[in-house]
Amino acid sequence: VKDLRPLLEPTSVAVLGASTDPAKPGSVLLRNIREGGFEGRVYAINPKADSIQGAPAHPSIGAVPEAVDLAFIVLRRELVHQALAECVAAGTRAVAIITAGFGEADEWGKQEQEKLAATIADANLLVIGPNTIGLVTMGGRHRGSFVQFPEWEDGPIGLVAQSGVFAGAVADDVMSQRRQRLGVHATIGIGNRVGVTEYDLLEALAANDNVGVLGFHLESFSDARGFLARAAEVKRHKPIVVLKSGRTPTGARAAASHTGALAADDAVVEQILAQHGIVRALDDEEFVALLKSFSYTATPAGNRLGVVTFSGAMGVVATDLATLDGLEVPAYSPDTVARIGRLLPEWQGVGNPADLWPAIDLGPRDALVEGLQAALADPGVDQVLGILLAVPNADFEGIAHAFAGVVAGAEGKPLHLVIVGSLREAWTDGLEGLRVPVHASVRLAVRSLAAAAWYAGARERVPEAALVATATPSDGGNFA
Amino acid sequence: VKDLRPLLEPTSVAVLGASTDPAKPGSVLLRNIREGGFEGRVYAINPKADSIQGAPAHPSIGAVPEAVDLAFIVLRRELVHQALAECVAAGTRAVAIITAGFGEADEWGKQEQEKLAATIADANLLVIGPNTIGLVTMGGRHRGSFVQFPEWEDGPIGLVAQSGVFAGAVADDVMSQRRQRLGVHATIGIGNRVGVTEYDLLEALAANDNVGVLGFHLESFSDARGFLARAAEVKRHKPIVVLKSGRTPTGARAAASHTGALAADDAVVEQILAQHGIVRALDDEEFVALLKSFSYTATPAGNRLGVVTFSGAMGVVATDLATLDGLEVPAYSPDTVARIGRLLPEWQGVGNPADLWPAIDLGPRDALVEGLQAALADPGVDQVLGILLAVPNADFEGIAHAFAGVVAGAEGKPLHLVIVGSLREAWTDGLEGLRVPVHASVRLAVRSLAAAAWYAGARERVPEAALVATATPSDGGNFA
């Protein structure tokens, strides 16, 4: 197992390409690192300046008075190979090659990437990139991305992406949200993977006690069999969510020009991920929803879903989607039926979903609290989906207190919510701190519940011997 | 064709069940009608009051000095049949039976619903319900729902739902949004359909010049063949989106207890909707996204999608989803490639999706405007999806002006956007009034684009003769 601490917990960083022009990418990166609370030493590398943004500047990485943990290369692509060689000579421990235009680009870029690979092959140097936006690692209090993150919520998620978007725009979006925040301990853009791969980071995140949920966004595997054999072990303790794009031939062509990735047959990917107990997200929105759900809630005991809904229509939609996604929606126990029935007109049956709209007239607080608590207490369901209507008629004082009571009584049984209506944001505020995922749609809620239940069933699954037997970390490449 | 004007454009309404207690459902409904800007005459029906909320009160509908257009029955279910009979006797033209507890409930309710049906069978009376939340019709400036709508955006959408949620919580949510507002001319909850059916409303909305897009949320069809034969004609002029839930046996059971609906085989539904050129939404979120898209954009000329993305990763996801959804993502024309290529480093190829992230360094405004304009100008694509990163690095002054320029140059070619990043809301504000749909996810964007393209191809489609031949409005029931 590689020691990735210089990359993930650097105590000193250098930025090759920082400039006196504050708009240059290297300058932006330097500023973000310094303003992001990094407590280690920071060096700007620039042949023409003594200091940049108050950081000492040196003409080359070799002139820095120490061997730094992590150097960022933010230079024109023609200068990257020389800079990398200087890092090797200077004893730099890790390098993030931000510059693009290599394996994903033209013939020159492809050949130059091979030179980069050759240069680091014999060096004891950790490299991410080229073609990466960088990384944000809370272990190092280190925000090494072009995108400035005024806020960053630390938490149990460890993220690895070939692309920059999860250390860039998606992270910017997620971290700017006031509610339902996603806690990310580390997010690493591995880019074209000339050095460090998703396998290395799988090992590092598996060993990191601060990380409890792993997410990988890949357009190809650098070593599919090795990765999956190891992932099948790691997933027994930490759920792993994979967004593998390039699923179609057209998508795969797009991936090839994005990260130089060569795609595998998607049906094979699907099958092998499933055999190894790896949760698959089908798009970026679902990826974030699944990561949030896994990081907020405990693993359910099984596959049985209880639905409590204030919209009969959305309850039907939820039941359809849950059934199509492999969840069971069983009848509630007689106790639960009796308990919910007391909230309803005598003529209304109590099914699953339990439709509680008529109970609002009898008191919205009782309907909400008692309805959800009854479902959560049912021994025949393993998770509960609540579909709430946050309309003025259904509002009441002390919604936060009511939710806290529901969660306290749930004894860890997972509860997911969908909230619809003009008071949606206010009600969601009332859930802050309770670790109840509130989803943007019934669909995302059901996908998350189904993924959790599937993971619960797959957690102890051992892949077929034949697959593991052929899985050697060195055989590399795609499934094809 | 039934004349539904008393229901959809009432000039006088009465509320049976309005009470001096302002919290009672009938009182809430009365208040919402009056505060919602209704300009006609309003009567409260209550045996014990002279006036309620300033409206004249009468002991019975028969005591009102005129035959009213529309009466709401908001009474205990035991009183509903008698009240309906009084409406018939009083010459009331339309009735909305809000009360639940009939065909969707117990044996008594089922029998009582048959009595309601028998009572109106020979009467010249339009009835929606029982078990409906009501209706909101801009033609009548009439907001007849328990949920108060301080704002309501009039627009080209006509909505019909068995459930109350589209005149209730979903409408409350949608109408409270500040951006990307959905314009709804009429939304009618038909409930258990003892009288007026989705077929009647299809006819009425087809004939209404204020309505250009039709949406139906159904858990069953009251007359599947009749509805679809007529819908196949209407859709030549107005796209029709159907959310048909109760797709699975479990979902269908839930639907049965919600609206008393009996479900058909979903594969048959799927096939017949497709044959008739009716767009199908698979969940409530998609239903709203499709209605917004159809109401915002023109019908595309064909199936070819151009993608411009500032996130390579999301471009790949979009390409996957688009391909899986039947869209073509062809190469851009040489002119477009040259035009976009000028924004990019010389080594970067221009594919479709065109990845414009590297162009941000050269000027985010040029990248955004020129990138989108180039794709929209390409004669080989019929619609464009833009995936924008609204991060501080990519922001610039005058974003609204830039967007306006893009749209002005598009000559009506549909543009859909996904915007990710902390400045998402600010950028979306910049699009107000431009009728460019901004979607919450790549998935919803692609579903909308694919639905539009599919509709373009299906618009002139005539269903198989055999289907039309057996389609008589009177044969009723489900497909089964």
PDB file of C-alpha atoms in Angstrom, chain B residues 223-372:
ATOM      1  CA  ASP B 223     -62.417   5.482 -21.035  1.00  0.00           C
ATOM      2  CA  ALA B 224     -58.997   4.577 -22.335  1.00  0.00           C
ATOM      3  CA  ARG B 225     -59.814   4.042 -25.996  1.00  0.00           C
ATOM      4  CA  GLY B 226     -61.989   7.101 -26.335  1.00  0.00           C
ATOM      5  CA  PHE B 227     -59.483   9.300 -24.550  1.00  0.00           C
ATOM      6  CA  LEU B 228     -56.540   8.106 -26.593  1.00  0.00           C
ATOM      7  CA  ALA B 229     -58.267   8.287 -29.949  1.00  0.00           C
ATOM      8  CA  ARG B 230     -59.173  11.901 -29.247  1.00  0.00           C
ATOM      9  CA  ALA B 231     -55.757  12.647 -27.716  1.00  0.00           C
ATOM     10  CA  ALA B 232     -54.086  11.386 -30.890  1.00  0.00           C
ATOM     11  CA  GLU B 233     -55.903  14.136 -32.774  1.00  0.00           C
ATOM     12  CA  VAL B 234     -55.393  16.876 -30.190  1.00  0.00           C
ATOM     13  CA  LYS B 235     -51.672  16.205 -29.931  1.00  0.00           C
ATOM     14  CA  ARG B 236     -51.175  17.363 -33.527  1.00  0.00           C
ATOM     15  CA  HIS B 237     -51.699  20.889 -32.243  1.00  0.00           C
ATOM     16  CA  LYS B 238     -50.935  20.637 -28.547  1.00  0.00           C
ATOM     17  CA  PRO B 239     -48.453  18.288 -26.907  1.00  0.00           C
ATOM     18  CA  ILE B 240     -49.971  16.025 -24.266  1.00  0.00           C
ATOM     19  CA  VAL B 241     -47.978  14.716 -21.312  1.00  0.00           C
ATOM     20  CA  VAL B 242     -49.396  11.848 -19.284  1.00  0.00           C
ATOM     21  CA  LEU B 243     -48.192  10.726 -15.876  1.00  0.00           C
ATOM     22  CA  LYS B 244     -49.867   7.348 -15.555  1.00  0.00           C
ATOM     23  CA  SER B 245     -49.037   5.812 -12.198  1.00  0.00           C
ATOM     24  CA  GLY B 246     -50.024   2.491 -10.752  1.00  0.00           C
ATOM     25  CA  ARG B 247     -47.431   0.967 -13.076  1.00  0.00           C
ATOM     26  CA  THR B 248     -46.644  -2.022 -10.878  1.00  0.00           C
ATOM     27  CA  PRO B 249     -49.050  -4.401  -9.145  1.00  0.00           C
ATOM     28  CA  THR B 250     -48.104  -2.927  -5.767  1.00  0.00           C
ATOM     29  CA  GLY B 251     -48.453   0.593  -7.091  1.00  0.00           C
ATOM     30  CA  ALA B 252     -51.773  -0.330  -8.635  1.00  0.00           C
ATOM     31  CA  ARG B 253     -53.048  -1.566  -5.282  1.00  0.00           C
ATOM     32  CA  ALA B 254     -52.016   1.727  -3.740  1.00  0.00           C
ATOM     33  CA  ALA B 255     -53.834   3.539  -6.538  1.00  0.00           C
ATOM     34  CA  ALA B 256     -56.962   1.520  -5.866  1.00  0.00           C
ATOM     35  CA  SER B 257     -57.117   2.777  -2.297  1.00  0.00           C
ATOM     36  CA  HIS B 258     -56.259   6.297  -3.392  1.00  0.00           C
ATOM     37  CA  THR B 259     -58.696   6.960  -6.218  1.00  0.00           C
ATOM     38  CA  GLY B 260     -60.465   3.653  -6.522  1.00  0.00           C
ATOM     39  CA  ALA B 261     -58.561   3.156  -9.761  1.00  0.00           C
ATOM     40  CA  LEU B 262     -58.189  -0.231 -11.374  1.00  0.00           C
ATOM     41  CA  ALA B 263     -54.903  -0.467 -13.203  1.00  0.00           C
ATOM     42  CA  ALA B 264     -54.196  -1.774 -16.643  1.00  0.00           C
ATOM     43  CA  ASP B 265     -51.168  -3.754 -17.730  1.00  0.00           C
ATOM     44  CA  ASP B 266     -48.441  -1.152 -17.807  1.00  0.00           C
ATOM     45  CA  ALA B 267     -46.713  -2.545 -20.891  1.00  0.00           C
ATOM     46  CA  VAL B 268     -49.968  -2.076 -22.769  1.00  0.00           C
ATOM     47  CA  VAL B 269     -50.336   1.463 -21.472  1.00  0.00           C
ATOM     48  CA  GLU B 270     -46.781   2.232 -22.520  1.00  0.00           C
ATOM     49  CA  GLN B 271     -47.290   0.872 -26.001  1.00  0.00           C
ATOM     50  CA  ILE B 272     -50.613   2.541 -26.637  1.00  0.00           C
ATOM     51  CA  LEU B 273     -49.489   5.934 -25.354  1.00  0.00           C
ATOM     52  CA  ALA B 274     -46.505   5.705 -27.693  1.00  0.00           C
ATOM     53  CA  GLN B 275     -48.649   4.681 -30.656  1.00  0.00           C
ATOM     54  CA  HIS B 276     -50.869   7.681 -30.079  1.00  0.00           C
ATOM     55  CA  GLY B 277     -47.994  10.140 -29.802  1.00  0.00           C
ATOM     56  CA  ILE B 278     -48.665  10.921 -26.156  1.00  0.00           C
ATOM     57  CA  VAL B 279     -45.577  11.828 -24.118  1.00  0.00           C
ATOM     58  CA  ARG B 280     -45.251   9.785 -20.958  1.00  0.00           C
ATOM     59  CA  ALA B 281     -43.710  11.097 -17.729  1.00  0.00           C
ATOM     60  CA  LEU B 282     -42.493   8.462 -15.318  1.00  0.00           C
ATOM     61  CA  ASP B 283     -42.735  10.412 -12.070  1.00  0.00           C
ATOM     62  CA  ASP B 284     -44.045  13.681 -10.705  1.00  0.00           C
ATOM     63  CA  GLU B 285     -40.733  15.514 -11.023  1.00  0.00           C
ATOM     64  CA  GLU B 286     -40.430  14.572 -14.680  1.00  0.00           C
ATOM     65  CA  PHE B 287     -44.068  15.521 -15.285  1.00  0.00           C
ATOM     66  CA  VAL B 288     -43.405  19.084 -14.114  1.00  0.00           C
ATOM     67  CA  ALA B 289     -40.116  19.315 -16.032  1.00  0.00           C
ATOM     68  CA  LEU B 290     -41.749  18.164 -19.267  1.00  0.00           C
ATOM     69  CA  LEU B 291     -44.671  20.551 -18.886  1.00  0.00           C
ATOM     70  CA  LYS B 292     -42.250  23.408 -18.288  1.00  0.00           C
ATOM     71  CA  SER B 293     -40.142  22.461 -21.283  1.00  0.00           C
ATOM     72  CA  PHE B 294     -43.087  22.105 -23.642  1.00  0.00           C
ATOM     73  CA  SER B 295     -44.516  25.412 -22.465  1.00  0.00           C
ATOM     74  CA  TYR B 296     -41.182  27.262 -22.742  1.00  0.00           C
ATOM     75  CA  THR B 297     -39.779  26.011 -26.026  1.00  0.00           C
ATOM     76  CA  ALA B 298     -40.803  25.446 -29.617  1.00  0.00           C
ATOM     77  CA  THR B 299     -41.045  21.952 -31.021  1.00  0.00           C
ATOM     78  CA  PRO B 300     -37.627  20.973 -32.409  1.00  0.00           C
ATOM     79  CA  ALA B 301     -37.214  20.075 -36.062  1.00  0.00           C
ATOM     80  CA  GLY B 302     -35.737  16.687 -35.285  1.00  0.00           C
ATOM     81  CA  ASN B 303     -33.763  14.326 -33.154  1.00  0.00           C
ATOM     82  CA  ARG B 304     -30.238  15.732 -33.266  1.00  0.00           C
ATOM     83  CA  LEU B 305     -28.821  17.164 -30.058  1.00  0.00           C
ATOM     84  CA  GLY B 306     -25.872  19.505 -29.722  1.00  0.00           C
ATOM     85  CA  VAL B 307     -24.210  19.600 -26.315  1.00  0.00           C
ATOM     86  CA  VAL B 308     -22.002  22.432 -25.095  1.00  0.00           C
ATOM     87  CA  THR B 309     -20.539  21.775 -21.684  1.00  0.00           C
ATOM     88  CA  PHE B 310     -18.167  23.413 -19.251  1.00  0.00           C
ATOM     89  CA  SER B 311     -17.850  20.095 -17.431  1.00  0.00           C
ATOM     90  CA  GLY B 312     -16.450  17.283 -19.515  1.00  0.00           C
ATOM     91  CA  ALA B 313     -17.740  14.783 -16.977  1.00  0.00           C
ATOM     92  CA  MET B 314     -21.312  16.013 -17.122  1.00  0.00           C
ATOM     93  CA  GLY B 315     -21.063  16.141 -20.902  1.00  0.00           C
ATOM     94  CA  VAL B 316     -20.276  12.436 -20.907  1.00  0.00           C
ATOM     95  CA  VAL B 317     -23.194  11.736 -18.557  1.00  0.00           C
ATOM     96  CA  ALA B 318     -25.487  13.788 -20.802  1.00  0.00           C
ATOM     97  CA  THR B 319     -24.311  11.919 -23.887  1.00  0.00           C
ATOM     98  CA  ASP B 320     -24.960   8.589 -22.227  1.00  0.00           C
ATOM     99  CA  LEU B 321     -28.435   9.560 -21.114  1.00  0.00           C
ATOM    100  CA  ALA B 322     -29.309  11.182 -24.438  1.00  0.00           C
ATOM    101  CA  THR B 323     -28.213   8.119 -26.387  1.00  0.00           C
ATOM    102  CA  LEU B 324     -30.132   5.800 -24.085  1.00  0.00           C
ATOM    103  CA  ASP B 325     -33.182   8.045 -24.545  1.00  0.00           C
ATOM    104  CA  GLY B 326     -33.068   7.853 -28.334  1.00  0.00           C
ATOM    105  CA  LEU B 327     -31.451  11.184 -29.169  1.00  0.00           C
ATOM    106  CA  GLU B 328     -28.700  11.445 -31.722  1.00  0.00           C
ATOM    107  CA  VAL B 329     -25.558  13.342 -30.679  1.00  0.00           C
ATOM    108  CA  PRO B 330     -23.896  13.905 -34.072  1.00  0.00           C
ATOM    109  CA  ALA B 331     -20.567  15.533 -34.853  1.00  0.00           C
ATOM    110  CA  TYR B 332     -20.764  19.300 -35.277  1.00  0.00           C
ATOM    111  CA  SER B 333     -20.367  20.743 -38.753  1.00  0.00           C
ATOM    112  CA  PRO B 334     -16.897  21.934 -39.829  1.00  0.00           C
ATOM    113  CA  ASP B 335     -17.990  25.558 -39.425  1.00  0.00           C
ATOM    114  CA  THR B 336     -19.084  24.952 -35.852  1.00  0.00           C
ATOM    115  CA  VAL B 337     -15.911  23.039 -35.068  1.00  0.00           C
ATOM    116  CA  ALA B 338     -13.828  25.917 -36.390  1.00  0.00           C
ATOM    117  CA  ARG B 339     -15.864  28.503 -34.523  1.00  0.00           C
ATOM    118  CA  ILE B 340     -15.691  26.686 -31.183  1.00  0.00           C
ATOM    119  CA  GLY B 341     -12.085  25.704 -31.831  1.00  0.00           C
ATOM    120  CA  ARG B 342     -11.099  29.374 -31.817  1.00  0.00           C
ATOM    121  CA  LEU B 343     -12.088  29.490 -28.146  1.00  0.00           C
ATOM    122  CA  LEU B 344      -9.861  26.575 -27.185  1.00  0.00           C
ATOM    123  CA  PRO B 345      -6.187  25.632 -26.966  1.00  0.00           C
ATOM    124  CA  GLU B 346      -4.930  24.517 -30.368  1.00  0.00           C
ATOM    125  CA  TRP B 347      -4.426  20.932 -29.211  1.00  0.00           C
ATOM    126  CA  GLN B 348      -8.009  20.413 -28.059  1.00  0.00           C
ATOM    127  CA  GLY B 349     -10.383  18.729 -30.440  1.00  0.00           C
ATOM    128  CA  VAL B 350     -13.989  19.895 -30.714  1.00  0.00           C
ATOM    129  CA  GLY B 351     -16.441  17.077 -30.300  1.00  0.00           C
ATOM    130  CA  ASN B 352     -20.107  16.895 -29.471  1.00  0.00           C
ATOM    131  CA  PRO B 353     -20.298  17.430 -26.544  1.00  0.00           C
ATOM    132  CA  ALA B 354     -17.999  20.383 -26.986  1.00  0.00           C
ATOM    133  CA  ASP B 355     -16.008  20.747 -23.776  1.00  0.00           C
ATOM    134  CA  LEU B 356     -15.468  24.455 -23.170  1.00  0.00           C
ATOM    135  CA  TRP B 357     -13.903  24.405 -19.711  1.00  0.00           C
ATOM    136  CA  PRO B 358     -10.447  25.368 -21.065  1.00  0.00           C
ATOM    137  CA  ALA B 359     -12.040  28.372 -22.777  1.00  0.00           C
ATOM    138  CA  ILE B 360     -12.882  29.998 -19.462  1.00  0.00           C
ATOM    139  CA  ASP B 361      -9.292  31.158 -19.050  1.00  0.00           C
ATOM    140  CA  LEU B 362      -9.602  33.043 -22.307  1.00  0.00           C
ATOM    141  CA  GLY B 363     -12.731  34.874 -21.184  1.00  0.00           C
ATOM    142  CA  PRO B 364     -15.835  33.357 -19.648  1.00  0.00           C
ATOM    143  CA  ARG B 365     -18.238  35.646 -21.497  1.00  0.00           C
ATOM    144  CA  ASP B 366     -16.862  34.793 -24.928  1.00  0.00           C
ATOM    145  CA  ALA B 367     -16.795  31.120 -24.061  1.00  0.00           C
ATOM    146  CA  LEU B 368     -20.412  31.122 -22.923  1.00  0.00           C
ATOM    147  CA  VAL B 369     -21.912  33.313 -25.636  1.00  0.00           C
ATOM    148  CA  GLU B 370     -19.884  32.141 -28.586  1.00  0.00           C
ATOM    149  CA  GLY B 371     -19.993  28.490 -27.521  1.00  0.00           C
ATOM    150  CA  LEU B 372     -23.769  28.405 -27.218  1.00  0.00           C
TER     151      LEU B 372
END
